Short mmCIF file of C-alpha atoms and ligand atoms in Angstrom, two decimals:
data_model
loop_
_atom_site.label_atom_id
_atom_site.label_comp_id
_atom_site.label_asym_id
_atom_site.label_seq_id
_atom_site.Cartn_x
_atom_site.Cartn_y
_atom_site.Cartn_z
CA UNK A 3 78.22 76.23 107.08
CA UNK A 4 79.11 79.86 106.68
CA UNK A 5 82.37 80.22 104.79
CA UNK A 6 84.56 83.12 105.89
CA UNK A 7 86.01 84.01 102.49
CA UNK A 8 86.71 87.59 103.58
CA UNK A 9 90.15 87.57 101.91
CA UNK A 10 89.13 85.24 99.11
CA UNK A 11 88.04 87.43 96.18
CA UNK A 12 89.62 86.01 93.02
CA UNK A 13 90.94 82.82 94.68
CA UNK A 14 89.68 79.27 94.21
CA UNK A 15 89.86 75.80 95.75
CA UNK A 16 89.71 72.75 93.48
CA UNK A 17 88.36 75.02 90.76
CA UNK A 18 85.61 76.49 92.93
CA UNK A 19 85.63 80.20 93.74
CA UNK A 20 86.13 80.90 97.46
CA UNK A 21 82.84 82.06 98.93
CA UNK A 22 80.83 79.50 96.93
CA UNK A 23 81.70 76.40 98.99
CA UNK A 24 79.61 76.82 102.15
CA UNK A 25 75.83 77.18 102.50
CA UNK A 26 76.70 80.85 102.76
CA UNK A 27 79.92 82.56 101.77
CA UNK A 28 81.04 86.01 102.90
CA UNK A 29 83.58 88.01 100.87
CA UNK A 30 84.83 91.32 102.20
CA UNK A 31 85.48 94.49 100.23
CA UNK A 32 87.00 96.30 103.20
CA UNK A 33 89.85 98.62 102.21
CA UNK A 34 92.44 96.10 103.45
CA UNK A 35 91.35 93.46 100.90
CA UNK A 36 92.36 92.92 97.26
CA UNK A 37 89.45 94.94 95.90
CA UNK A 38 87.40 97.39 97.92
CA UNK A 39 84.40 99.69 98.08
CA UNK A 40 85.51 101.26 101.37
CA UNK A 41 83.24 99.23 103.65
CA UNK A 42 81.13 96.43 102.27
CA UNK A 43 81.02 92.85 101.20
CA UNK A 44 78.91 90.20 99.55
CA UNK A 45 76.99 87.27 100.99
CA UNK A 46 76.60 84.38 98.57
CA UNK A 47 74.48 81.25 98.64
CA UNK A 48 73.51 78.56 96.14
CA UNK A 49 70.22 77.91 97.94
CA UNK A 50 67.08 79.74 96.84
CA UNK A 51 65.53 79.33 100.30
CA UNK A 52 68.56 80.79 102.12
CA UNK A 53 68.81 83.55 99.53
CA UNK A 54 65.21 84.56 100.19
CA UNK A 55 65.75 84.56 103.94
CA UNK A 56 68.94 86.60 103.61
CA UNK A 57 67.07 88.97 101.29
CA UNK A 58 64.43 89.55 103.97
CA UNK A 59 67.05 90.01 106.69
CA UNK A 60 68.72 92.65 104.52
CA UNK A 61 65.50 94.65 104.20
CA UNK A 62 64.64 94.96 107.92
CA UNK A 63 63.17 91.46 108.02
CA UNK A 64 60.48 92.31 105.46
CA UNK A 65 59.38 90.76 102.16
CA UNK A 66 59.66 94.16 100.46
CA UNK A 67 61.69 92.63 97.59
CA UNK A 68 58.77 90.32 96.77
CA UNK A 69 56.38 93.27 96.94
CA UNK A 70 58.54 95.31 94.53
CA UNK A 71 58.69 92.31 92.17
CA UNK A 72 54.88 92.12 92.19
CA UNK A 73 54.91 88.78 94.02
CA UNK A 74 53.10 90.13 97.12
CA UNK A 75 50.34 92.78 97.31
CA UNK A 76 51.89 94.42 100.38
CA UNK A 77 55.02 93.97 102.42
CA UNK A 78 55.30 93.16 106.08
CA UNK A 79 57.72 92.18 108.85
CA UNK A 80 58.42 88.46 108.92
CA UNK A 81 61.65 87.88 110.81
CA UNK A 82 64.47 89.65 112.64
CA UNK A 83 66.45 91.80 110.26
CA UNK A 84 68.72 94.75 109.76
CA UNK A 85 69.57 97.22 107.04
CA UNK A 86 72.63 95.69 105.40
CA UNK A 87 72.07 96.66 101.77
CA UNK A 88 75.10 98.31 100.17
CA UNK A 89 74.59 101.99 99.34
CA UNK A 90 74.70 103.04 95.68
CA UNK A 91 77.87 105.11 96.07
CA UNK A 92 79.83 102.18 97.51
CA UNK A 93 78.29 99.86 94.91
CA UNK A 94 79.41 102.12 92.06
CA UNK A 95 82.99 102.02 93.39
CA UNK A 96 82.71 98.24 93.67
CA UNK A 97 81.60 97.87 90.04
CA UNK A 98 84.82 99.47 88.80
CA UNK A 99 86.84 97.36 91.25
CA UNK A 100 85.19 94.14 90.03
CA UNK A 101 86.21 95.09 86.50
CA UNK A 102 89.89 95.06 87.53
CA UNK A 103 89.72 92.06 89.88
CA UNK A 104 91.57 89.69 87.54
CA UNK A 105 94.25 92.30 86.83
CA UNK A 106 94.75 93.00 90.56
CA UNK A 107 94.89 89.26 91.26
CA UNK A 108 97.47 88.77 88.50
CA UNK A 109 99.67 91.62 89.79
CA UNK A 110 99.56 90.33 93.35
CA UNK A 111 100.34 86.80 92.22
CA UNK A 112 103.36 88.08 90.31
CA UNK A 113 104.67 89.76 93.47
CA UNK A 114 104.13 86.54 95.44
CA UNK A 115 105.91 84.49 92.75
CA UNK A 116 108.78 86.98 92.79
CA UNK A 117 109.14 86.54 96.56
CA UNK A 118 109.01 82.78 96.13
CA UNK A 119 111.80 82.76 93.54
CA UNK A 120 114.05 85.08 95.50
CA UNK A 121 113.44 83.69 98.98
CA UNK A 122 113.65 79.98 98.17
CA UNK A 123 117.25 80.23 99.38
CA UNK A 124 116.01 80.83 102.96
CA UNK A 125 114.23 77.50 102.85
CA UNK A 126 117.29 75.75 101.42
CA UNK A 127 119.42 77.11 104.28
CA UNK A 128 116.79 76.22 106.86
CA UNK A 129 116.28 79.85 107.93
CA UNK A 130 112.56 80.13 107.15
CA UNK A 131 109.74 78.32 105.42
CA UNK A 132 107.84 79.98 102.59
CA UNK A 133 104.07 80.06 102.40
CA UNK A 134 103.10 76.70 100.91
CA UNK A 135 100.53 76.60 98.10
CA UNK A 136 98.96 73.15 97.67
CA UNK A 137 98.36 72.00 94.09
CA UNK A 138 94.56 72.24 94.50
CA UNK A 139 94.68 75.92 95.47
CA UNK A 140 94.64 78.98 93.21
CA UNK A 141 95.62 81.83 95.54
CA UNK A 142 94.84 85.49 94.88
CA UNK A 143 98.08 86.96 96.20
CA UNK A 144 96.32 88.51 99.18
CA UNK A 145 99.22 87.65 101.47
CA UNK A 146 102.71 86.21 101.27
CA UNK A 147 104.26 85.02 104.49
CA UNK A 148 107.31 83.33 105.94
CA UNK A 149 107.42 81.05 108.96
CA UNK A 150 110.42 81.21 111.27
CA UNK A 151 111.73 78.67 113.75
CA UNK A 152 110.83 80.77 116.79
CA UNK A 153 108.97 83.90 117.84
CA UNK A 154 112.27 85.53 118.82
CA UNK A 155 113.76 84.96 115.37
CA UNK A 156 110.62 86.28 113.68
CA UNK A 157 110.65 89.41 115.82
CA UNK A 158 114.36 90.03 115.16
CA UNK A 159 113.82 89.79 111.40
CA UNK A 160 110.79 92.09 111.66
CA UNK A 161 112.84 94.70 113.52
CA UNK A 162 115.80 94.55 111.10
CA UNK A 163 113.43 94.83 108.16
CA UNK A 164 112.03 98.02 109.61
CA UNK A 165 115.55 99.42 109.89
CA UNK A 166 115.95 98.66 106.16
CA UNK A 167 112.71 100.54 105.45
CA UNK A 168 110.49 97.49 104.94
CA UNK A 169 107.36 97.12 107.03
CA UNK A 170 106.23 93.55 107.70
CA UNK A 171 103.30 92.27 109.70
CA UNK A 172 102.32 89.42 111.99
CA UNK A 173 98.81 87.99 111.54
CA UNK A 174 95.55 87.55 113.43
CA UNK A 175 95.46 86.47 117.06
CA UNK A 176 94.00 82.93 116.91
CA UNK A 177 90.28 83.03 117.71
CA UNK A 178 90.64 80.49 120.50
CA UNK A 179 92.92 82.97 122.32
CA UNK A 180 90.54 85.90 121.99
CA UNK A 181 88.43 86.98 124.98
CA UNK A 182 85.45 85.25 123.33
CA UNK A 183 87.47 82.08 122.75
CA UNK A 184 88.46 82.09 126.43
CA UNK A 185 84.85 82.55 127.43
CA UNK A 186 84.04 79.43 125.41
CA UNK A 187 86.57 77.54 127.51
CA UNK A 188 89.62 77.35 125.24
CA UNK A 189 93.15 77.56 126.59
CA UNK A 190 96.18 78.84 124.72
CA UNK A 191 97.72 75.38 124.30
CA UNK A 192 94.53 73.74 122.98
CA UNK A 193 95.35 74.48 119.34
CA UNK A 194 99.11 74.11 119.20
CA UNK A 195 99.65 74.66 115.48
CA UNK A 196 97.50 77.82 115.49
CA UNK A 197 99.57 79.13 118.37
CA UNK A 198 102.89 78.29 116.64
CA UNK A 199 101.67 79.87 113.44
CA UNK A 200 100.66 83.03 115.27
CA UNK A 201 104.06 83.33 116.93
CA UNK A 202 106.30 82.57 113.96
CA UNK A 203 104.50 83.97 110.92
CA UNK A 204 105.62 87.15 109.16
CA UNK A 205 103.76 88.75 106.26
CA UNK A 206 105.74 90.64 103.64
CA UNK A 207 104.52 93.74 101.79
CA UNK A 208 102.22 92.87 98.91
CA UNK A 209 99.82 95.09 96.99
CA UNK A 210 98.27 95.39 93.55
CA UNK A 211 100.02 98.73 93.08
CA UNK A 212 103.46 97.47 94.21
CA UNK A 213 106.22 97.49 91.59
CA UNK A 214 108.46 94.49 90.93
CA UNK A 215 111.43 96.69 91.91
CA UNK A 216 109.87 97.32 95.32
CA UNK A 217 109.33 93.56 95.73
CA UNK A 218 112.97 92.94 94.79
CA UNK A 219 114.13 95.49 97.36
CA UNK A 220 111.92 93.92 100.05
CA UNK A 221 113.15 90.40 99.18
CA UNK A 222 116.77 91.55 99.38
CA UNK A 223 116.08 93.13 102.77
CA UNK A 224 114.50 89.90 104.03
CA UNK A 225 117.60 87.95 103.00
CA UNK A 226 119.84 90.46 104.81
CA UNK A 227 117.59 90.56 107.88
CA UNK A 228 117.54 86.76 108.09
CA UNK A 229 121.33 86.74 108.43
CA UNK A 230 122.30 85.34 105.01
C1 PLP B 26 88.76 91.23 106.83
C2 PLP B 26 88.27 89.99 107.43
C3 PLP B 26 87.02 89.93 108.03
C4 PLP B 26 86.15 91.16 108.21
O1 PLP B 26 85.66 91.70 107.02
P1 PLP B 26 84.74 93.01 107.09
O2 PLP B 26 84.36 93.32 105.67
O3 PLP B 26 85.56 94.09 107.71
O4 PLP B 26 83.56 92.64 107.92
C5 PLP B 26 86.58 88.73 108.53
N1 PLP B 26 87.32 87.61 108.43
C6 PLP B 26 88.55 87.62 107.86
C7 PLP B 26 89.34 86.35 107.77
C8 PLP B 26 89.07 88.80 107.35
O5 PLP B 26 90.27 88.82 106.77
#
């Protein structure tokens, strides 16, 4: 199992860091994620065998790492591979980002908690549902979203928010509706909850550098835009 933990840096599930649950985990440091090195990411595994295979893939399919460690007297091509090692410049940016990961996570979580406190009223009035966080999850504040009753209502709120100077976003097209998903034989209605989620979900602004005042302004705008 390869765990797509692209957005998961700093988050955990039942006490386990995201990216450490599958045979492999992949965490992204793309500039849209909580911490970044421009382009890059990390592949994790708890298996020595998989780690060695991944290590060979990363170096053009060779055992060059073993050669450099003095474990082989020459290196050679053993398997398909690519050149996926992170460059030193990106890695040096990443080191400083890793140092502030817990601070960034904390700031984002504070924004999300602020939204939760201020927007609970929407849930009470039945106008929207807030992102639910189960008790076993420790989120990293990567996103905060609302779910509306219908696509039309979501789109109206999105438009009004923009008029109030607040940009909000929908989320990924479900994979089963992508051209590749269609090629694999899926139809739009096959995964009904994914489809509903896609049509009714709205993400609010959230960022490690966002002030609490900006969050308060955005929350106020959401309340206005929702018709309260
Ligand atoms: C960002 C993202 C990716 C892609 O990450 P890259 O580092 O750009 O390859 C994949 N899956 C999910 C869920 C993501 O959010």
